[in-house]
Amino acid sequence: MSENPSTAQPPVVDRATFEQRLDGLRAREKAHTREGDAIAAERRRLPMVEVAADSPLLGPDGPVTLLDAFEGRRQLIAYYFMWWPGRPAAEQCEGCTWVMSHVGELAYLHSRDITFAVFCQGRNTAYGFGDARTSYEESLRYRAFMGWTMPWYSAQPSLESLLVGREPGLFHLVCYLRDGDRVFETYWTKRRGAEAVDYSYALMDLTAFGRQEDWEDSPAGRPRLGHATRTLGGAPDWPPLREWPGGRPTAQWPRIDAGRSDDLGASGTDADAGTGTGTGTGTDTSTGPGTGTAAEPGHCH
């Protein structure tokens, strides 16, 4: 990727000129931060709506409820993970993989009485439900392949009611509050709203080349690496995926290199299940099920 043919760089100036330009931008950054604080304050003043606390979920040890997913804490943040039932690991959602790969230490959330959990949906917007238990077991194997440790449930048994009025199969980030045995929804977002979980994009935004995605407003000649959340291989080359089909979610390649199995136990026999093998060889060029768009960069839907 370092051999990108684009060579345009920022102009070179003296230190005083650089600091002057940066000071002007800093004023806008501080205003942006204060506006973010004001928006968060307004978010804390939203009303809430009750949802069924006994909404059934599937957990690793069997059926549980939405209330159980709080793990006794007062608040719950649930990420609704898109899922392609019966598909190999290489064809799973690159956007959800991108987002969840940033979730590590949860102690800070726990110290504020917040549980974070993944609710795997058992379906994708372009593909309906598979068998709930089978899809959940596939998703657990994907969690293990990726090395994730966050609590992981299937919301498939209650998906239509938990995401009522929204688009089941599209990723969502939903916040809940528990009052005794009652559960209330206090906030939800989708698409780029899920960037709240991700620090890579935030760090990229600080650099001269930004995210290097096609939708960005960047000076002419700056690198454009196409689809950032899927790549055609791993280190040291990391060739970008410029167009479909092909590639894997980028975070899968280090797991493949480490020898982890990405066999999800998927049958791959469905007529719409695509052509990927997911064999763990690191050479999969299967047809990907989703695309990133200019409106919603970096996420399949």
mmCIF file of C-alpha atoms in Angstrom:
data_model
loop_
_atom_site.group_PDB
_atom_site.id
_atom_site.type_symbol
_atom_site.label_atom_id
_atom_site.label_comp_id
_atom_site.label_asym_id
_atom_site.label_seq_id
_atom_site.Cartn_x
_atom_site.Cartn_y
_atom_site.Cartn_z
ATOM 1 C CA MET A 1 0.000 0.000 0.000
ATOM 2 C CA SER A 2 2.997 2.289 0.489
ATOM 3 C CA GLU A 3 3.547 2.040 -3.260
ATOM 4 C CA ASN A 4 0.347 3.925 -4.053
ATOM 5 C CA PRO A 5 1.059 5.884 -7.254
ATOM 6 C CA SER A 6 -0.358 9.144 -5.867
ATOM 7 C CA THR A 7 2.479 11.468 -4.934
ATOM 8 C CA ALA A 8 0.686 14.717 -4.048
ATOM 9 C CA GLN A 9 1.618 15.989 -0.593
ATOM 10 C CA PRO A 10 0.827 19.088 1.454
ATOM 11 C CA PRO A 11 2.887 22.155 0.541
ATOM 12 C CA VAL A 12 6.039 22.760 2.598
ATOM 13 C CA VAL A 13 6.111 26.007 4.633
ATOM 14 C CA ASP A 14 8.098 27.449 7.533
ATOM 15 C CA ARG A 15 7.156 26.702 11.151
ATOM 16 C CA ALA A 16 5.454 30.063 11.767
ATOM 17 C CA THR A 17 3.183 29.679 8.729
ATOM 18 C CA PHE A 18 2.360 26.094 9.704
ATOM 19 C CA GLU A 19 1.409 27.065 13.263
ATOM 20 C CA GLN A 20 -0.705 29.980 12.028
ATOM 21 C CA ARG A 21 -2.727 27.712 9.755
ATOM 22 C CA LEU A 22 -3.030 25.106 12.491
ATOM 23 C CA ASP A 23 -4.255 27.728 14.997
ATOM 24 C CA GLY A 24 -7.026 28.663 12.595
ATOM 25 C CA LEU A 25 -8.089 25.020 12.294
ATOM 26 C CA ARG A 26 -7.793 24.520 16.046
ATOM 27 C CA ALA A 27 -10.466 27.146 16.643
ATOM 28 C CA ARG A 28 -12.855 25.135 14.468
ATOM 29 C CA GLU A 29 -11.845 21.902 16.229
ATOM 30 C CA LYS A 30 -12.627 23.407 19.636
ATOM 31 C CA ALA A 31 -16.002 24.632 18.370
ATOM 32 C CA HIS A 32 -16.655 21.133 17.041
ATOM 33 C CA THR A 33 -15.787 19.636 20.437
ATOM 34 C CA ARG A 34 -18.087 22.053 22.263
ATOM 35 C CA GLU A 35 -20.903 21.289 19.814
ATOM 36 C CA GLY A 36 -20.337 17.583 20.428
ATOM 37 C CA ASP A 37 -20.665 18.234 24.164
ATOM 38 C CA ALA A 38 -23.910 20.109 23.566
ATOM 39 C CA ILE A 39 -25.297 17.289 21.433
ATOM 40 C CA ALA A 40 -24.365 14.755 24.121
ATOM 41 C CA ALA A 41 -26.134 16.919 26.703
ATOM 42 C CA GLU A 42 -29.260 16.933 24.544
ATOM 43 C CA ARG A 43 -28.972 13.168 24.117
ATOM 44 C CA ARG A 44 -29.041 12.800 27.903
ATOM 45 C CA ARG A 45 -32.327 14.714 27.912
ATOM 46 C CA LEU A 46 -34.114 12.418 25.465
ATOM 47 C CA PRO A 47 -37.193 10.552 26.687
ATOM 48 C CA MET A 48 -37.162 6.746 26.628
ATOM 49 C CA VAL A 49 -39.460 3.964 25.462
ATOM 50 C CA GLU A 50 -40.122 0.679 27.233
ATOM 51 C CA VAL A 51 -39.193 -2.578 25.540
ATOM 52 C CA ALA A 52 -40.003 -6.106 26.653
ATOM 53 C CA ALA A 53 -37.453 -7.106 29.285
ATOM 54 C CA ASP A 54 -38.213 -10.765 28.632
ATOM 55 C CA SER A 55 -37.389 -10.525 24.905
ATOM 56 C CA PRO A 56 -35.708 -13.873 24.202
ATOM 57 C CA LEU A 57 -32.074 -14.072 23.129
ATOM 58 C CA LEU A 58 -29.746 -16.993 22.546
ATOM 59 C CA GLY A 59 -26.633 -17.128 24.714
ATOM 60 C CA PRO A 60 -23.682 -19.519 24.723
ATOM 61 C CA ASP A 61 -25.356 -21.558 27.474
ATOM 62 C CA GLY A 62 -28.862 -21.481 26.028
ATOM 63 C CA PRO A 63 -31.881 -19.157 26.011
ATOM 64 C CA VAL A 64 -31.635 -15.899 27.959
ATOM 65 C CA THR A 65 -33.541 -12.611 27.978
ATOM 66 C CA LEU A 66 -32.744 -9.004 27.210
ATOM 67 C CA LEU A 67 -32.757 -8.358 30.956
ATOM 68 C CA ASP A 68 -30.124 -11.074 31.458
ATOM 69 C CA ALA A 69 -27.824 -9.354 28.942
ATOM 70 C CA PHE A 70 -27.406 -6.408 31.353
ATOM 71 C CA GLU A 71 -25.350 -8.747 33.579
ATOM 72 C CA GLY A 72 -26.822 -6.928 36.574
ATOM 73 C CA ARG A 73 -25.633 -3.479 35.469
ATOM 74 C CA ARG A 74 -27.867 -0.458 35.036
ATOM 75 C CA GLN A 75 -27.175 0.244 31.371
ATOM 76 C CA LEU A 76 -26.548 -1.817 28.236
ATOM 77 C CA ILE A 77 -25.068 -0.884 24.868
ATOM 78 C CA ALA A 78 -25.886 -3.472 22.203
ATOM 79 C CA TYR A 79 -24.281 -3.631 18.782
ATOM 80 C CA TYR A 80 -26.555 -5.454 16.311
ATOM 81 C CA PHE A 81 -24.122 -7.437 14.157
ATOM 82 C CA MET A 82 -25.070 -8.206 10.552
ATOM 83 C CA TRP A 83 -24.784 -11.881 9.658
ATOM 84 C CA TRP A 84 -24.800 -13.996 6.510
ATOM 85 C CA PRO A 85 -26.132 -17.423 7.543
ATOM 86 C CA GLY A 86 -24.396 -20.301 5.838
ATOM 87 C CA ARG A 87 -21.580 -18.127 4.477
ATOM 88 C CA PRO A 88 -17.852 -18.605 5.175
ATOM 89 C CA ALA A 89 -15.846 -16.179 7.276
ATOM 90 C CA ALA A 90 -14.405 -14.331 4.265
ATOM 91 C CA GLU A 91 -17.918 -13.289 3.236
ATOM 92 C CA GLN A 92 -19.091 -11.951 6.575
ATOM 93 C CA CYS A 93 -19.777 -8.244 7.046
ATOM 94 C CA GLU A 94 -16.599 -6.201 6.723
ATOM 95 C CA GLY A 95 -18.228 -3.170 8.366
ATOM 96 C CA CYS A 96 -19.297 -5.048 11.495
ATOM 97 C CA THR A 97 -15.903 -6.770 11.584
ATOM 98 C CA TRP A 98 -14.201 -3.380 11.348
ATOM 99 C CA VAL A 99 -16.279 -1.932 14.198
ATOM 100 C CA MET A 100 -16.010 -4.899 16.570
ATOM 101 C CA SER A 101 -12.252 -5.200 16.008
ATOM 102 C CA HIS A 102 -11.923 -1.934 17.961
ATOM 103 C CA VAL A 103 -13.670 -3.255 21.072
ATOM 104 C CA GLY A 104 -11.153 -4.346 23.666
ATOM 105 C CA GLU A 105 -11.050 -3.258 27.292
ATOM 106 C CA LEU A 106 -14.546 -3.053 28.775
ATOM 107 C CA ALA A 107 -13.555 -2.223 32.360
ATOM 108 C CA TYR A 108 -14.057 1.494 31.824
ATOM 109 C CA LEU A 109 -17.637 0.939 30.690
ATOM 110 C CA HIS A 110 -18.218 -1.449 33.580
ATOM 111 C CA SER A 111 -16.941 1.204 36.011
ATOM 112 C CA ARG A 112 -19.843 3.396 34.841
ATOM 113 C CA ASP A 113 -22.346 0.553 35.306
ATOM 114 C CA ILE A 114 -22.553 -0.126 31.544
ATOM 115 C CA THR A 115 -22.459 -3.524 29.831
ATOM 116 C CA PHE A 116 -21.417 -3.786 26.195
ATOM 117 C CA ALA A 117 -22.668 -6.774 24.197
ATOM 118 C CA VAL A 118 -23.029 -7.926 20.602
ATOM 119 C CA PHE A 119 -26.474 -9.014 19.406
ATOM 120 C CA CYS A 120 -25.898 -11.109 16.282
ATOM 121 C CA GLN A 121 -28.938 -10.754 14.039
ATOM 122 C CA GLY A 122 -28.831 -14.038 12.138
ATOM 123 C CA ARG A 123 -29.499 -12.236 8.882
ATOM 124 C CA ASN A 124 -28.363 -9.492 6.518
ATOM 125 C CA THR A 125 -30.563 -6.899 4.812
ATOM 126 C CA ALA A 126 -30.030 -8.694 1.502
ATOM 127 C CA TYR A 127 -30.556 -12.201 2.855
ATOM 128 C CA GLY A 128 -33.175 -13.626 5.206
ATOM 129 C CA PHE A 129 -32.869 -15.663 8.357
ATOM 130 C CA GLY A 130 -31.159 -19.007 8.585
ATOM 131 C CA ASP A 131 -31.878 -21.457 11.382
ATOM 132 C CA ALA A 132 -31.438 -19.467 14.602
ATOM 133 C CA ARG A 133 -29.311 -21.952 16.542
ATOM 134 C CA THR A 134 -27.157 -22.839 13.511
ATOM 135 C CA SER A 135 -26.531 -19.194 12.636
ATOM 136 C CA TYR A 136 -25.687 -18.390 16.233
ATOM 137 C CA GLU A 137 -23.196 -21.241 16.469
ATOM 138 C CA GLU A 138 -21.587 -20.057 13.218
ATOM 139 C CA SER A 139 -21.329 -16.552 14.647
ATOM 140 C CA LEU A 140 -19.731 -17.875 17.847
ATOM 141 C CA ARG A 141 -17.081 -19.594 15.745
ATOM 142 C CA TYR A 142 -16.498 -16.298 13.953
ATOM 143 C CA ARG A 143 -16.104 -14.561 17.323
ATOM 144 C CA ALA A 144 -13.528 -17.181 18.319
ATOM 145 C CA PHE A 145 -11.677 -16.861 14.987
ATOM 146 C CA MET A 146 -11.441 -13.088 15.464
ATOM 147 C CA GLY A 147 -10.338 -13.474 19.085
ATOM 148 C CA TRP A 148 -13.106 -11.274 20.446
ATOM 149 C CA THR A 149 -14.126 -11.616 24.088
ATOM 150 C CA MET A 150 -17.136 -9.322 24.459
ATOM 151 C CA PRO A 151 -20.495 -10.871 25.484
ATOM 152 C CA TRP A 152 -22.151 -12.341 22.386
ATOM 153 C CA TYR A 153 -25.814 -13.232 21.922
ATOM 154 C CA SER A 154 -28.223 -13.913 19.098
ATOM 155 C CA ALA A 155 -31.102 -11.454 18.880
ATOM 156 C CA GLN A 156 -32.732 -13.427 16.085
ATOM 157 C CA PRO A 157 -35.640 -14.707 18.232
ATOM 158 C CA SER A 158 -36.695 -11.098 19.020
ATOM 159 C CA LEU A 159 -35.184 -9.110 16.189
ATOM 160 C CA GLU A 160 -38.415 -7.800 14.669
ATOM 161 C CA SER A 161 -39.604 -6.406 18.008
ATOM 162 C CA LEU A 162 -36.229 -5.159 19.267
ATOM 163 C CA LEU A 163 -35.641 -3.239 16.036
ATOM 164 C CA VAL A 164 -39.292 -2.318 15.476
ATOM 165 C CA GLY A 165 -39.694 0.482 12.951
ATOM 166 C CA ARG A 166 -36.117 0.084 11.754
ATOM 167 C CA GLU A 167 -34.331 -2.182 9.281
ATOM 168 C CA PRO A 168 -33.531 -5.616 10.708
ATOM 169 C CA GLY A 169 -30.359 -6.962 9.150
ATOM 170 C CA LEU A 170 -28.671 -3.548 9.097
ATOM 171 C CA PHE A 171 -26.214 -2.868 11.912
ATOM 172 C CA HIS A 172 -27.474 -0.670 14.729
ATOM 173 C CA LEU A 173 -26.057 0.589 18.017
ATOM 174 C CA VAL A 174 -28.741 0.707 20.716
ATOM 175 C CA CYS A 175 -28.585 1.959 24.319
ATOM 176 C CA TYR A 176 -30.825 0.586 27.073
ATOM 177 C CA LEU A 177 -31.529 1.518 30.681
ATOM 178 C CA ARG A 178 -32.727 -0.928 33.327
ATOM 179 C CA ASP A 179 -35.088 0.121 36.108
ATOM 180 C CA GLY A 180 -35.457 -2.944 38.295
ATOM 181 C CA ASP A 181 -36.981 -5.587 36.035
ATOM 182 C CA ARG A 182 -38.111 -3.090 33.402
ATOM 183 C CA VAL A 183 -36.022 -2.176 30.343
ATOM 184 C CA PHE A 184 -36.122 1.058 28.347
ATOM 185 C CA GLU A 185 -34.500 2.093 25.097
ATOM 186 C CA THR A 186 -32.822 5.498 25.432
ATOM 187 C CA TYR A 187 -30.939 6.001 22.141
ATOM 188 C CA TRP A 188 -30.088 4.304 18.873
ATOM 189 C CA THR A 189 -28.035 5.037 15.781
ATOM 190 C CA LYS A 190 -26.942 3.252 12.618
ATOM 191 C CA ARG A 191 -24.525 3.455 9.686
ATOM 192 C CA ARG A 192 -21.855 6.107 10.388
ATOM 193 C CA GLY A 193 -23.242 6.559 13.887
ATOM 194 C CA ALA A 194 -21.455 3.308 14.720
ATOM 195 C CA GLU A 195 -18.138 5.122 14.285
ATOM 196 C CA ALA A 196 -18.526 5.925 17.982
ATOM 197 C CA VAL A 197 -17.018 2.469 18.574
ATOM 198 C CA ASP A 198 -14.096 2.948 16.160
ATOM 199 C CA TYR A 199 -10.828 4.791 16.741
ATOM 200 C CA SER A 200 -9.082 3.946 13.448
ATOM 201 C CA TYR A 201 -11.155 6.371 11.394
ATOM 202 C CA ALA A 202 -10.714 9.062 14.056
ATOM 203 C CA LEU A 203 -6.944 8.643 13.900
ATOM 204 C CA MET A 204 -6.941 8.549 10.092
ATOM 205 C CA ASP A 205 -8.844 11.836 10.071
ATOM 206 C CA LEU A 206 -5.857 13.475 11.820
ATOM 207 C CA THR A 207 -3.436 12.538 9.033
ATOM 208 C CA ALA A 208 -2.528 14.343 5.810
ATOM 209 C CA PHE A 209 -4.123 11.648 3.635
ATOM 210 C CA GLY A 210 -7.213 11.066 5.811
ATOM 211 C CA ARG A 211 -9.176 7.850 5.336
ATOM 212 C CA GLN A 212 -8.019 7.559 1.720
ATOM 213 C CA GLU A 213 -11.536 6.603 0.628
ATOM 214 C CA ASP A 214 -13.180 7.738 -2.579
ATOM 215 C CA TRP A 215 -15.981 9.731 -0.933
ATOM 216 C CA GLU A 216 -13.681 12.102 0.980
ATOM 217 C CA ASP A 217 -13.066 15.758 0.114
ATOM 218 C CA SER A 218 -9.284 15.646 -0.285
ATOM 219 C CA PRO A 219 -6.915 17.675 -2.482
ATOM 220 C CA ALA A 220 -6.350 16.310 -5.967
ATOM 221 C CA GLY A 221 -3.697 13.639 -6.216
ATOM 222 C CA ARG A 222 -3.917 12.394 -2.626
ATOM 223 C CA PRO A 223 -4.003 8.574 -2.237
ATOM 224 C CA ARG A 224 -7.295 6.799 -2.818
ATOM 225 C CA LEU A 225 -7.190 3.196 -1.628
ATOM 226 C CA GLY A 226 -10.727 2.210 -2.523
ATOM 227 C CA HIS A 227 -12.602 -0.058 -0.153
ATOM 228 C CA ALA A 228 -10.802 0.357 3.159
ATOM 229 C CA THR A 229 -12.492 -2.384 5.171
ATOM 230 C CA ARG A 230 -11.634 -5.234 2.768
ATOM 231 C CA THR A 231 -8.217 -6.045 1.364
ATOM 232 C CA LEU A 232 -6.832 -8.642 -1.016
ATOM 233 C CA GLY A 233 -4.058 -9.866 1.261
ATOM 234 C CA GLY A 234 -2.122 -9.332 4.445
ATOM 235 C CA ALA A 235 1.160 -7.833 5.569
ATOM 236 C CA PRO A 236 3.516 -6.648 4.236
ATOM 237 C CA ASP A 237 1.586 -5.656 1.093
ATOM 238 C CA TRP A 238 -2.032 -5.168 2.234
ATOM 239 C CA PRO A 239 -3.234 -4.563 -1.356
ATOM 240 C CA PRO A 240 -6.509 -2.623 -1.235
ATOM 241 C CA LEU A 241 -9.768 -3.856 -2.676
ATOM 242 C CA ARG A 242 -10.748 -1.274 -5.252
ATOM 243 C CA GLU A 243 -13.893 -2.978 -6.499
ATOM 244 C CA TRP A 244 -15.910 -6.142 -6.035
ATOM 245 C CA PRO A 245 -15.594 -9.085 -6.005
ATOM 246 C CA GLY A 246 -12.806 -10.294 -3.766
ATOM 247 C CA GLY A 247 -10.924 -9.884 -0.569
ATOM 248 C CA ARG A 248 -11.615 -10.426 3.091
ATOM 249 C CA PRO A 249 -12.476 -8.106 5.943
ATOM 250 C CA THR A 250 -9.071 -6.567 6.629
ATOM 251 C CA ALA A 251 -8.813 -7.702 10.256
ATOM 252 C CA GLN A 252 -9.099 -11.360 9.195
ATOM 253 C CA TRP A 253 -5.661 -11.491 7.571
ATOM 254 C CA PRO A 254 -3.582 -11.405 10.805
ATOM 255 C CA ARG A 255 -5.765 -14.214 12.168
ATOM 256 C CA ILE A 256 -5.168 -16.262 9.019
ATOM 257 C CA ASP A 257 -1.427 -15.576 9.276
ATOM 258 C CA ALA A 258 -1.531 -16.752 12.911
ATOM 259 C CA GLY A 259 -2.999 -20.082 11.787
ATOM 260 C CA ARG A 260 -6.480 -19.648 13.219
ATOM 261 C CA SER A 261 -9.240 -21.609 11.536
ATOM 262 C CA ASP A 262 -11.968 -19.554 9.917
ATOM 263 C CA ASP A 263 -14.163 -22.610 9.354
ATOM 264 C CA LEU A 264 -17.568 -21.552 10.658
ATOM 265 C CA GLY A 265 -19.160 -24.910 10.012
ATOM 266 C CA ALA A 266 -21.303 -23.276 7.336
ATOM 267 C CA SER A 267 -22.765 -25.693 4.838
ATOM 268 C CA GLY A 268 -22.322 -23.379 1.860
ATOM 269 C CA THR A 269 -25.002 -25.356 0.010
ATOM 270 C CA ASP A 270 -27.658 -22.668 -0.304
ATOM 271 C CA ALA A 271 -28.276 -21.509 -3.858
ATOM 272 C CA ASP A 272 -27.600 -17.917 -2.827
ATOM 273 C CA ALA A 273 -24.615 -18.707 -0.606
ATOM 274 C CA GLY A 274 -21.922 -17.416 -2.955
ATOM 275 C CA THR A 275 -18.715 -19.071 -4.027
ATOM 276 C CA GLY A 276 -16.244 -18.463 -1.194
ATOM 277 C CA THR A 277 -14.578 -21.417 0.453
ATOM 278 C CA GLY A 278 -13.408 -19.899 3.737
ATOM 279 C CA THR A 279 -10.759 -22.594 4.024
ATOM 280 C CA GLY A 280 -8.283 -20.592 6.067
ATOM 281 C CA THR A 281 -5.637 -20.575 3.338
ATOM 282 C CA GLY A 282 -5.377 -16.807 3.125
ATOM 283 C CA THR A 283 -6.108 -16.844 -0.608
ATOM 284 C CA ASP A 284 -9.885 -16.507 -0.721
ATOM 285 C CA THR A 285 -11.183 -14.339 -3.562
ATOM 286 C CA SER A 286 -14.837 -15.061 -2.979
ATOM 287 C CA THR A 287 -17.713 -12.873 -4.007
ATOM 288 C CA GLY A 288 -18.370 -10.404 -1.215
ATOM 289 C CA PRO A 289 -21.983 -9.917 -0.134
ATOM 290 C CA GLY A 290 -21.878 -6.195 0.645
ATOM 291 C CA THR A 291 -20.439 -2.921 -0.568
ATOM 292 C CA GLY A 292 -19.201 0.289 0.939
ATOM 293 C CA THR A 293 -20.743 3.454 -0.531
ATOM 294 C CA ALA A 294 -19.912 7.117 -0.643
ATOM 295 C CA ALA A 295 -22.868 7.858 1.613
ATOM 296 C CA GLU A 296 -21.966 5.213 4.146
ATOM 297 C CA PRO A 297 -18.235 4.538 3.792
ATOM 298 C CA GLY A 298 -16.685 1.372 5.082
ATOM 299 C CA HIS A 299 -19.797 -0.664 5.875
ATOM 300 C CA CYS A 300 -21.686 -3.311 3.960
ATOM 301 C CA HIS A 301 -25.456 -3.209 3.830
#
